[in-house]
Amino acid sequence: MSVLTTSAAAEMQRWIRFTPAQRMARFAVFFVMAAAIAWALKTIEIIPEFLYDAPEQVVDMGTRMWPIDWAHFAPVVWPALIETLHIAAMATILGLIMGIPVGFLAARNATPFVWVNLIAKFILVATRSISTLIWALFFVAMFGPGPLAGALAIAFHSIGFIGKMFSEGVEEANKGSIEALQATGATRMQQILMGYWPQVKPTFWSVALFRWDINVRESAVLGLVGAGGIGMALNAAIDLIQWQRVALILFTIFVVVIIIEAVVTQIRKRVI
Amino acid sequence: MTSATSSTTVTRADFFAPTIGKRLAYVGVLAYVVYAAATLGLSLERVQAGLGHGARFLAGFFPPNFTETDIIPGLLESLQIAFLSSLIGTALAIPVAVLAARNMMPAAVSSAARLLIAFCRSFHPVIIAIIAVKAVGFGALAGIIALTFASIGFVGKLLAEAIEEISKKQIEAVRATGASFMSVIAFGVVPQVMNRFIGFVAYETDSNLRNSTMVGVVGAGGIGGTLFSAFQRFDYAFVAGIIICIIGLVMIGEVLQLYVKRVFR
């Protein structure tokens, strides 16, 4: 009798890591994932011959890319590369100029108006969801083909990322110094410049560097829709079936991206 | 001593005045912007003409057109691409991340795996998509290949970093029992990185969903192809409809991503 009660008590006190609600939520996530994948596998339209043929085709393409056409670098790839770097830098600066005000408007503590927050948040999500290529299509139609359209496309796509990171930084800012400023009768603009800005400055630099790194990668594809940069050279080489030049351009992009990532990591370590 | 303090008056402005180095940096940035703007071909009349075109564009967007039956199949194909590429990409990223973690592997192995991750990360999914379209033909398969590469790069990098940050004590404890390498992974590493891993996968699926709406522009399947052809026949009302649908889809994806992260905190 007494043995039974102790084991029942032990049963009652058995440690369970998650509450039933947590377990249900976890199960639901896994179930939905599995269902989504099963649905995708069942309904996707893939031509089986293409799939079986793929490894052979990739190997064939690889052999046609060799040897790399280095002679193409100086006349075509180098100027295109410089243009790409200009596009990325200008787009980052423009994106910061446009994204930071929206970020302040989206932060609940810096802008205590719920409707303004919601509108600003919608702008951030919308600019982010429209990809660079689609922005580029618009701006090419507006300003004609060329790097200007490319820089604007990346700048508009960057607004969402920059604004989101920035508003999160502002929302984490310490209330103390803001209240001190309010006690002196500072205007909202003065609160932002003297209270929030010094606190979010590290966020600013880290976002700017991070976005620049991303924008270099992004600007490499713009040429496909005529918006300038190294993508134009890539597109031309692909259209003319010059695979050895394609290999050169891909190699150049690879090296530049690695160098920029190393530079960004070094700056982060030293400055931030 | 008193004379020294009285002779130098320090005003508030002096404290906040920029240093010479800062001023030079500002001038340098400004000079670069002017120079780069000139190389980009920025001019007033071009901007004016462009704004005129832009106004006509926006007028063409209204009212957005959702009636065409092309949107739903395109969106569904984008979803398929996103799910399958996340699955395959994550499955391939796990072994790559274990190989790339410096605390699990000798330096030669980890640097080789890191090179693979850097390779996958340095190309934009659209560039891989173009190559994949040339290799395996138009359609969803090319999109899946492109986004699989992106997923290997992203999940591989973050997971490798997560594995490098884990506590060594648990690993040593499991090793001390004489466990094999796979057991060390299963009972020493996995419990420590599981929640972060699920967070990365959720983020990557969300990001693949965004990109899967884009790879269609180069013929790799999904709603992007529909959007691009609408653009080319100047059907701006339909373009607006598709873009609104994409924004809606991406917003749903973002909300789901945050929910999954909260469940697995």
Coordinates of C-alpha atoms in Angstrom, one line a residue:
Chain A
M1 CA 0.0 0.0 0.0
S2 CA 2.7 2.4 1.1
V3 CA 4.8 1.3 -1.9
L4 CA 2.0 2.2 -4.3
T5 CA 1.5 5.6 -2.8
T6 CA 5.2 6.5 -3.1
S7 CA 5.4 5.4 -6.7
A8 CA 2.2 7.4 -7.4
A9 CA 3.8 10.4 -5.8
A10 CA 6.9 9.9 -7.8
E11 CA 4.7 9.7 -10.9
M12 CA 3.1 13.0 -10.0
Q13 CA 6.5 14.7 -9.5
R14 CA 8.1 13.4 -12.7
W15 CA 9.9 16.3 -14.3
I16 CA 8.6 17.2 -17.8
R17 CA 10.6 19.7 -19.7
F18 CA 7.8 21.5 -21.6
T19 CA 4.3 22.5 -20.7
P20 CA 1.5 20.8 -22.7
A21 CA 1.0 24.0 -24.6
Q22 CA 4.7 24.2 -25.6
R23 CA 4.6 20.6 -26.7
M24 CA 1.5 21.2 -28.8
A25 CA 3.2 24.3 -30.4
R26 CA 6.4 22.3 -31.2
F27 CA 4.4 19.5 -32.6
A28 CA 2.3 21.9 -34.7
V29 CA 5.5 23.5 -36.2
F30 CA 7.0 20.1 -37.1
F31 CA 3.7 18.8 -38.5
V32 CA 3.2 21.9 -40.7
M33 CA 6.8 21.7 -41.9
A34 CA 6.4 18.0 -42.8
A35 CA 3.0 18.6 -44.5
A36 CA 4.4 21.6 -46.5
I37 CA 7.4 19.5 -47.8
A38 CA 5.1 16.5 -48.6
W39 CA 2.8 18.8 -50.6
A40 CA 5.7 20.5 -52.4
L41 CA 7.3 17.1 -53.3
K42 CA 4.0 15.8 -54.5
T43 CA 2.9 18.7 -56.7
I44 CA 6.1 20.2 -58.0
E45 CA 6.5 20.0 -61.8
I46 CA 10.0 18.8 -62.6
I47 CA 10.8 17.1 -65.9
P48 CA 12.5 13.9 -64.8
E49 CA 14.9 13.8 -67.8
F50 CA 16.2 17.3 -66.8
L51 CA 16.9 16.0 -63.3
Y52 CA 18.7 12.8 -64.4
D53 CA 20.7 14.8 -67.0
A54 CA 21.7 17.6 -64.6
P55 CA 25.1 16.2 -63.3
E56 CA 26.3 15.5 -66.9
Q57 CA 25.2 19.0 -68.0
V58 CA 27.0 20.7 -65.1
V59 CA 30.2 18.8 -65.8
D60 CA 30.0 19.7 -69.5
M61 CA 29.6 23.3 -68.6
G62 CA 32.5 23.1 -66.2
T63 CA 34.8 21.8 -68.9
R64 CA 33.7 24.6 -71.3
M65 CA 34.6 27.2 -68.6
W66 CA 38.2 26.0 -68.6
P67 CA 40.7 27.6 -69.2
I68 CA 39.7 31.0 -67.8
D69 CA 39.9 33.8 -70.3
W70 CA 42.2 36.2 -68.3
A71 CA 42.7 38.5 -71.3
H72 CA 39.2 39.7 -70.9
F73 CA 39.8 41.2 -67.5
A74 CA 41.5 44.5 -68.2
P75 CA 39.3 45.8 -71.1
V76 CA 35.8 44.8 -69.9
V77 CA 35.7 43.3 -66.4
W78 CA 37.7 45.8 -64.5
P79 CA 35.7 48.9 -65.5
A80 CA 32.5 46.9 -64.8
L81 CA 33.8 45.9 -61.4
I82 CA 34.6 49.6 -60.5
E83 CA 31.1 50.5 -61.6
T84 CA 29.6 47.8 -59.4
L85 CA 31.5 49.1 -56.4
H86 CA 30.3 52.6 -57.1
I87 CA 26.7 51.4 -57.4
A88 CA 27.0 49.5 -54.1
A89 CA 28.6 52.5 -52.2
M90 CA 26.1 55.1 -53.5
A91 CA 23.2 52.7 -52.9
T92 CA 24.3 52.2 -49.3
I93 CA 24.6 56.0 -48.7
L94 CA 21.2 56.7 -50.3
G95 CA 19.7 53.7 -48.5
L96 CA 20.9 55.1 -45.1
I97 CA 19.6 58.6 -45.9
M98 CA 16.2 57.2 -46.7
G99 CA 16.1 54.3 -44.2
I100 CA 17.1 56.0 -41.0
P101 CA 14.2 58.5 -40.8
V102 CA 11.8 55.7 -41.5
G103 CA 13.5 53.6 -38.8
F104 CA 13.0 56.5 -36.3
L105 CA 9.4 56.7 -37.3
A106 CA 9.0 52.9 -36.8
A107 CA 10.5 52.9 -33.3
R108 CA 7.8 53.0 -30.7
N109 CA 9.7 55.0 -28.1
A110 CA 11.1 57.7 -30.5
T111 CA 7.7 58.2 -32.3
P112 CA 4.9 57.6 -29.8
F113 CA 2.1 57.6 -32.4
V114 CA 0.8 54.1 -33.2
W115 CA -0.5 54.9 -36.7
V116 CA 2.8 56.5 -37.7
N117 CA 4.7 53.4 -36.4
L118 CA 2.4 51.1 -38.4
I119 CA 2.8 53.0 -41.6
A120 CA 6.5 53.2 -41.2
K121 CA 6.7 49.4 -40.5
F122 CA 4.6 48.7 -43.6
I123 CA 7.0 50.8 -45.7
L124 CA 9.9 48.8 -44.2
V125 CA 8.3 45.4 -45.0
A126 CA 7.1 46.5 -48.5
T127 CA 10.5 47.9 -49.6
R128 CA 12.2 44.7 -48.4
S129 CA 9.7 42.3 -50.0
I130 CA 10.2 43.8 -53.5
S131 CA 13.5 42.3 -54.6
T132 CA 16.4 44.3 -56.1
L133 CA 15.7 42.9 -59.6
I134 CA 12.1 44.1 -59.5
W135 CA 13.1 47.6 -58.2
A136 CA 15.7 47.6 -61.0
L137 CA 13.0 46.8 -63.6
F138 CA 11.1 49.9 -62.4
F139 CA 14.1 52.2 -62.4
V140 CA 15.3 51.1 -65.7
A141 CA 11.9 51.9 -67.1
M142 CA 12.0 55.3 -65.4
F143 CA 15.6 56.5 -65.9
G144 CA 16.8 54.2 -68.8
P145 CA 19.4 51.5 -68.6
G146 CA 22.6 52.2 -66.7
P147 CA 24.1 52.4 -63.2
L148 CA 21.8 55.1 -62.0
A149 CA 18.8 52.7 -62.1
G150 CA 20.9 50.1 -60.4
A151 CA 22.0 52.4 -57.5
L152 CA 18.4 53.5 -56.9
A153 CA 17.1 49.9 -57.0
I154 CA 19.5 48.7 -54.4
A155 CA 18.9 51.9 -52.3
F156 CA 15.2 51.3 -52.2
H157 CA 15.5 47.6 -51.4
S158 CA 17.9 48.5 -48.6
I159 CA 15.4 50.9 -46.9
G160 CA 13.6 47.9 -45.3
F161 CA 16.7 46.3 -43.8
I162 CA 18.4 49.5 -42.6
G163 CA 15.2 50.8 -41.2
K164 CA 14.3 47.6 -39.4
M165 CA 17.8 47.2 -37.8
F166 CA 17.8 50.9 -36.9
S167 CA 14.4 50.9 -35.3
E168 CA 15.3 47.9 -33.2
G169 CA 18.5 49.8 -32.1
V170 CA 16.4 52.8 -31.2
E171 CA 13.9 50.8 -29.2
E172 CA 16.7 49.3 -27.1
A173 CA 18.0 52.8 -26.3
N174 CA 18.3 53.7 -22.6
K175 CA 15.4 55.7 -21.3
G176 CA 17.4 57.6 -18.7
S177 CA 19.1 60.1 -21.0
I178 CA 15.9 60.7 -23.0
E179 CA 14.0 61.5 -19.8
A180 CA 16.8 63.9 -18.7
L181 CA 16.5 65.7 -22.0
Q182 CA 12.7 65.9 -21.7
A183 CA 13.1 67.4 -18.2
T184 CA 15.1 70.2 -19.8
G185 CA 12.3 70.9 -22.2
A186 CA 14.2 69.6 -25.3
T187 CA 12.1 69.4 -28.5
R188 CA 11.6 66.0 -30.2
M189 CA 14.3 66.7 -32.8
Q190 CA 16.7 67.6 -30.0
Q191 CA 15.8 64.4 -28.2
I192 CA 16.6 62.4 -31.3
L193 CA 19.9 64.3 -32.1
M194 CA 21.3 64.5 -28.5
G195 CA 19.5 61.5 -26.8
Y196 CA 19.0 58.7 -29.3
W197 CA 21.6 59.4 -31.9
P198 CA 24.7 59.0 -29.6
Q199 CA 23.2 55.7 -28.3
V200 CA 22.5 54.2 -31.7
K201 CA 25.7 55.4 -33.4
P202 CA 27.3 51.9 -33.0
T203 CA 24.2 50.3 -34.6
F204 CA 24.5 52.9 -37.4
W205 CA 28.0 51.9 -38.3
S206 CA 27.5 48.2 -38.0
V207 CA 24.3 48.4 -40.2
A208 CA 26.1 50.6 -42.7
L209 CA 29.0 48.2 -43.0
F210 CA 26.8 45.1 -43.1
R211 CA 24.5 46.5 -45.8
W212 CA 27.4 47.7 -47.9
D213 CA 28.7 44.1 -47.8
I214 CA 25.3 42.8 -48.9
N215 CA 24.9 45.5 -51.6
V216 CA 28.1 44.6 -53.3
R217 CA 26.7 41.1 -53.8
E218 CA 23.3 42.5 -54.9
S219 CA 24.8 44.9 -57.4
A220 CA 26.4 42.0 -59.2
V221 CA 23.0 40.8 -60.5
L222 CA 21.6 44.2 -61.6
G223 CA 23.1 44.0 -65.1
L224 CA 20.7 41.2 -66.0
V225 CA 18.0 43.7 -66.4
G226 CA 20.3 46.4 -67.8
A227 CA 21.0 48.3 -64.6
G228 CA 24.8 48.4 -64.9
G229 CA 27.7 46.8 -63.2
I230 CA 29.5 43.5 -63.6
G231 CA 26.2 41.8 -64.2
M232 CA 26.1 43.4 -67.7
A233 CA 29.4 41.8 -68.5
L234 CA 28.2 38.5 -67.1
N235 CA 25.0 38.7 -69.1
A236 CA 26.8 39.5 -72.3
A237 CA 29.2 36.6 -71.9
I238 CA 26.4 34.2 -71.2
D239 CA 24.3 35.4 -74.1
L240 CA 27.4 35.0 -76.4
I241 CA 28.0 31.5 -74.9
Q242 CA 31.6 32.6 -73.9
W243 CA 31.9 30.3 -70.9
Q244 CA 35.6 31.0 -70.4
R245 CA 34.6 34.7 -69.9
V246 CA 31.7 33.7 -67.6
A247 CA 34.3 31.8 -65.5
L248 CA 36.5 34.8 -65.3
I249 CA 33.6 37.1 -64.2
L250 CA 32.4 34.5 -61.6
F251 CA 35.9 34.2 -60.2
T252 CA 36.2 38.0 -60.0
I253 CA 33.0 38.3 -58.1
F254 CA 34.1 35.6 -55.7
V255 CA 37.4 37.2 -55.0
V256 CA 35.9 40.7 -54.5
V257 CA 33.2 39.4 -52.2
I258 CA 35.8 37.6 -50.1
I259 CA 38.0 40.6 -49.9
I260 CA 35.1 42.9 -48.9
E261 CA 34.0 40.4 -46.2
A262 CA 37.5 40.4 -44.8
V263 CA 37.7 44.2 -44.8
V264 CA 34.3 44.5 -43.1
T265 CA 35.3 41.9 -40.4
Q266 CA 38.5 43.8 -39.7
I267 CA 36.7 47.2 -39.4
R268 CA 34.1 45.6 -37.1
K269 CA 36.9 44.2 -34.9
R270 CA 38.8 47.5 -34.6
V271 CA 36.1 50.1 -34.6
I272 CA 32.9 48.7 -33.2
Chain B
M1 CA 46.7 77.8 -11.1
T2 CA 43.7 80.1 -10.8
S3 CA 45.0 82.2 -13.7
A4 CA 45.2 79.1 -15.9
T5 CA 41.5 78.2 -15.3
S6 CA 40.3 81.7 -15.8
S7 CA 42.3 82.4 -19.0
T8 CA 40.9 79.4 -20.9
T9 CA 37.1 79.5 -21.3
V10 CA 35.7 76.3 -22.5
T11 CA 32.2 76.6 -24.1
R12 CA 29.8 73.8 -24.7
A13 CA 30.4 74.0 -28.5
D14 CA 34.1 73.1 -28.0
F15 CA 33.2 69.7 -26.6
F16 CA 30.9 68.8 -29.4
A17 CA 33.1 70.3 -32.2
P18 CA 34.2 67.6 -34.7
T19 CA 37.9 66.8 -34.8
I20 CA 40.1 67.5 -37.8
G21 CA 40.1 63.9 -38.7
K22 CA 36.3 63.7 -38.7
R23 CA 36.0 66.8 -40.8
L24 CA 38.4 65.4 -43.4
A25 CA 36.4 62.2 -43.4
Y26 CA 33.1 64.2 -44.0
V27 CA 34.8 66.1 -46.9
G28 CA 36.1 62.8 -48.3
V29 CA 32.7 61.2 -48.2
L30 CA 31.1 64.2 -49.8
A31 CA 33.8 64.3 -52.6
Y32 CA 33.3 60.6 -53.2
V33 CA 29.5 61.1 -53.5
V34 CA 29.9 63.9 -56.0
Y35 CA 32.4 61.9 -58.0
A36 CA 30.4 58.7 -58.0
A37 CA 27.2 60.5 -58.8
A38 CA 29.0 61.9 -61.9
T39 CA 30.1 58.5 -63.0
L40 CA 26.6 57.1 -62.5
G41 CA 25.3 59.7 -65.0
L42 CA 23.1 61.6 -62.6
S43 CA 21.8 64.8 -64.1
L44 CA 18.9 67.1 -63.4
E45 CA 17.0 66.7 -66.7
R46 CA 17.4 62.9 -66.4
V47 CA 15.8 62.9 -63.0
Q48 CA 13.0 65.2 -64.2
A49 CA 12.3 63.0 -67.2
G50 CA 12.5 59.9 -64.9
L51 CA 10.0 61.3 -62.4
G52 CA 7.6 62.0 -65.3
H53 CA 7.9 58.3 -66.4
G54 CA 7.5 57.3 -62.8
A55 CA 4.2 59.2 -62.4
R56 CA 2.9 57.5 -65.5
F57 CA 3.9 54.1 -64.1
L58 CA 2.2 54.7 -60.8
A59 CA -1.0 55.8 -62.7
G60 CA -0.8 52.5 -64.6
F61 CA -0.7 50.5 -61.4
F62 CA -4.2 51.5 -60.5
P63 CA -6.5 49.7 -60.2
P64 CA -4.3 46.5 -59.5
N65 CA -5.4 43.5 -61.4
F66 CA -5.8 40.3 -59.5
T67 CA -8.3 38.5 -61.7
E68 CA -5.9 36.6 -63.9
T69 CA -5.5 33.0 -63.1
D70 CA -1.7 33.1 -63.4
I71 CA -1.0 34.4 -60.0
I72 CA -2.0 31.5 -57.8
P73 CA 0.0 28.8 -59.7
G74 CA 3.0 31.1 -59.8
L75 CA 2.8 31.7 -56.0
L76 CA 2.4 28.0 -55.3
E77 CA 5.4 27.2 -57.4
S78 CA 7.4 29.8 -55.5
L79 CA 6.3 28.1 -52.3
Q80 CA 7.4 24.7 -53.6
I81 CA 10.8 26.1 -54.6
A82 CA 11.2 27.7 -51.2
F83 CA 10.2 24.6 -49.2
L84 CA 12.3 22.1 -51.2
S85 CA 15.4 24.2 -51.4
S86 CA 15.2 24.9 -47.7
L87 CA 14.9 21.1 -47.0
I88 CA 17.7 20.1 -49.3
G89 CA 19.9 23.0 -48.5
T90 CA 19.6 22.5 -44.7
A91 CA 20.2 18.8 -45.0
L92 CA 23.4 19.5 -46.9
A93 CA 24.4 22.4 -44.6
I94 CA 24.5 20.2 -41.5
P95 CA 27.5 18.0 -42.5
V96 CA 29.2 21.0 -44.1
A97 CA 28.8 23.0 -40.8
V98 CA 30.2 20.1 -38.7
L99 CA 33.2 19.9 -41.1
A100 CA 33.7 23.6 -41.0
A101 CA 33.6 24.0 -37.2
R102 CA 37.2 24.5 -36.0
N103 CA 36.7 22.8 -32.6
M104 CA 35.4 19.6 -34.2
M105 CA 37.8 19.1 -37.1
P106 CA 41.4 19.4 -38.0
A107 CA 42.4 22.7 -39.7
A108 CA 42.8 21.2 -43.1
V109 CA 39.2 19.9 -43.2
S110 CA 37.6 23.0 -41.7
S111 CA 39.3 25.3 -44.1
A112 CA 38.2 23.3 -47.0
A113 CA 34.6 23.3 -45.7
R114 CA 34.9 27.0 -45.1
L115 CA 35.9 27.6 -48.7
L116 CA 32.8 25.7 -49.8
I117 CA 30.6 27.9 -47.6
A118 CA 32.3 31.1 -48.8
F119 CA 31.7 29.9 -52.4
C120 CA 28.0 29.3 -51.8
R121 CA 27.7 32.7 -50.0
S122 CA 29.5 34.9 -52.4
F123 CA 27.2 34.5 -55.4
H124 CA 23.7 36.0 -55.4
P125 CA 21.0 33.3 -55.8
V126 CA 20.0 34.9 -59.1
I127 CA 23.5 34.4 -60.6
I128 CA 23.5 30.7 -59.6
A129 CA 20.0 30.6 -61.0
I130 CA 21.2 31.8 -64.4
I131 CA 23.9 29.2 -64.5
A132 CA 21.5 26.5 -63.3
V133 CA 19.0 27.5 -66.0
K134 CA 21.7 27.0 -68.6
A135 CA 22.7 23.7 -67.1
V136 CA 19.3 22.0 -66.4
G137 CA 16.8 24.1 -68.4
F138 CA 14.0 26.4 -67.5
G139 CA 11.7 25.6 -64.6
A140 CA 11.5 25.1 -60.9
L141 CA 14.5 22.7 -60.8
A142 CA 16.9 25.5 -61.6
G143 CA 15.3 27.6 -58.9
I144 CA 15.6 24.8 -56.3
I145 CA 19.3 24.4 -57.2
A146 CA 20.0 28.1 -56.9
L147 CA 18.4 28.5 -53.5
T148 CA 19.9 25.2 -52.3
F149 CA 23.3 26.8 -52.8
A150 CA 22.2 29.9 -50.9
S151 CA 20.9 27.8 -48.0
I152 CA 24.1 25.8 -47.7
G153 CA 26.1 29.0 -47.5
F154 CA 23.8 30.7 -45.0
V155 CA 22.9 27.9 -42.6
G156 CA 26.4 26.4 -43.0
K157 CA 28.1 29.5 -41.9
L158 CA 25.8 30.3 -38.9
L159 CA 25.6 26.7 -37.8
A160 CA 29.4 26.3 -37.9
E161 CA 29.7 29.5 -35.8
A162 CA 27.1 28.1 -33.3
I163 CA 29.0 24.8 -33.0
E164 CA 32.3 26.7 -32.4
E165 CA 30.6 28.6 -29.5
I166 CA 29.4 25.5 -27.6
S167 CA 30.7 24.5 -24.2
K168 CA 33.5 21.9 -24.4
K169 CA 32.6 20.4 -21.0
Q170 CA 29.6 18.4 -22.3
I171 CA 31.6 17.1 -25.3
E172 CA 34.4 15.9 -23.0
A173 CA 31.9 14.3 -20.7
V174 CA 30.4 12.3 -23.6
R175 CA 33.9 11.5 -24.9
A176 CA 35.0 10.2 -21.5
T177 CA 32.3 7.5 -21.7
G178 CA 34.0 6.2 -24.8
A179 CA 31.4 7.4 -27.2
S180 CA 32.0 7.3 -30.9
F181 CA 32.2 10.5 -33.0
M182 CA 28.5 10.2 -34.1
S183 CA 27.4 9.8 -30.4
V184 CA 29.5 12.9 -29.5
I185 CA 27.6 14.8 -32.2
A186 CA 24.2 13.4 -31.1
F187 CA 24.5 13.8 -27.3
G188 CA 27.2 16.5 -27.0
V189 CA 26.6 18.9 -29.9
V190 CA 23.0 18.6 -31.0
P191 CA 21.4 19.5 -27.7
Q192 CA 23.5 22.7 -27.5
V193 CA 22.8 24.0 -30.9
M194 CA 19.3 22.7 -31.7
N195 CA 17.2 25.8 -30.8
R196 CA 19.5 28.1 -32.7
F197 CA 19.6 25.8 -35.6
I198 CA 15.8 25.9 -35.9
G199 CA 16.0 29.7 -35.7
F200 CA 18.4 29.7 -38.7
V201 CA 16.2 27.3 -40.7
A202 CA 13.2 29.4 -40.1
Y203 CA 15.1 32.5 -41.2
E204 CA 16.5 30.8 -44.2
T205 CA 13.1 29.5 -45.3
D206 CA 11.7 33.0 -45.0
S207 CA 14.7 34.3 -47.1
N208 CA 14.2 31.5 -49.6
L209 CA 10.6 32.5 -49.9
R210 CA 11.6 36.0 -50.8
N211 CA 14.2 34.9 -53.3
S212 CA 11.9 32.3 -54.9
T213 CA 9.7 35.1 -56.0
M214 CA 12.7 36.6 -57.8
V215 CA 14.5 33.7 -59.5
G216 CA 11.7 33.5 -62.1
V217 CA 13.0 36.7 -63.7
V218 CA 15.8 34.6 -65.2
G219 CA 13.5 31.6 -65.9
A220 CA 14.0 29.5 -62.8
G221 CA 10.4 29.0 -61.9
G222 CA 7.9 30.7 -59.6
I223 CA 5.9 34.0 -59.7
G224 CA 8.9 36.0 -60.9
G225 CA 8.5 34.7 -64.4
T226 CA 4.8 35.8 -64.5
L227 CA 5.9 39.2 -63.1
F228 CA 8.6 39.6 -65.7
S229 CA 6.4 38.8 -68.6
A230 CA 3.7 41.1 -67.4
F231 CA 6.4 43.8 -67.1
Q232 CA 7.6 43.2 -70.7
R233 CA 4.1 43.5 -72.2
F234 CA 3.6 46.8 -70.1
D235 CA 0.6 45.3 -68.2
Y236 CA 1.3 47.5 -65.2
A237 CA -2.1 46.8 -63.5
F238 CA -1.2 43.1 -63.4
V239 CA 2.3 43.9 -62.2
A240 CA 0.8 45.8 -59.3
G241 CA -1.5 42.9 -58.5
I242 CA 1.4 40.4 -58.4
I243 CA 3.6 42.7 -56.3
I244 CA 0.8 43.1 -53.7
C245 CA 0.5 39.3 -53.6
I246 CA 4.3 38.9 -53.1
I247 CA 4.3 41.5 -50.3
G248 CA 1.4 39.7 -48.6
L249 CA 3.2 36.3 -49.0
V250 CA 6.4 37.7 -47.6
M251 CA 4.6 39.3 -44.6
I252 CA 2.9 36.0 -43.8
G253 CA 6.3 34.3 -44.0
E254 CA 7.9 36.8 -41.7
V255 CA 5.1 36.4 -39.1
L256 CA 5.4 32.6 -39.2
Q257 CA 9.2 32.9 -38.9
L258 CA 8.9 35.0 -35.7
Y259 CA 6.3 32.5 -34.4
V260 CA 8.6 29.5 -34.9
K261 CA 11.5 31.3 -33.3
R262 CA 9.3 32.1 -30.3
V263 CA 8.2 28.5 -29.9
F264 CA 11.8 27.2 -30.0
R265 CA 13.4 29.9 -27.8

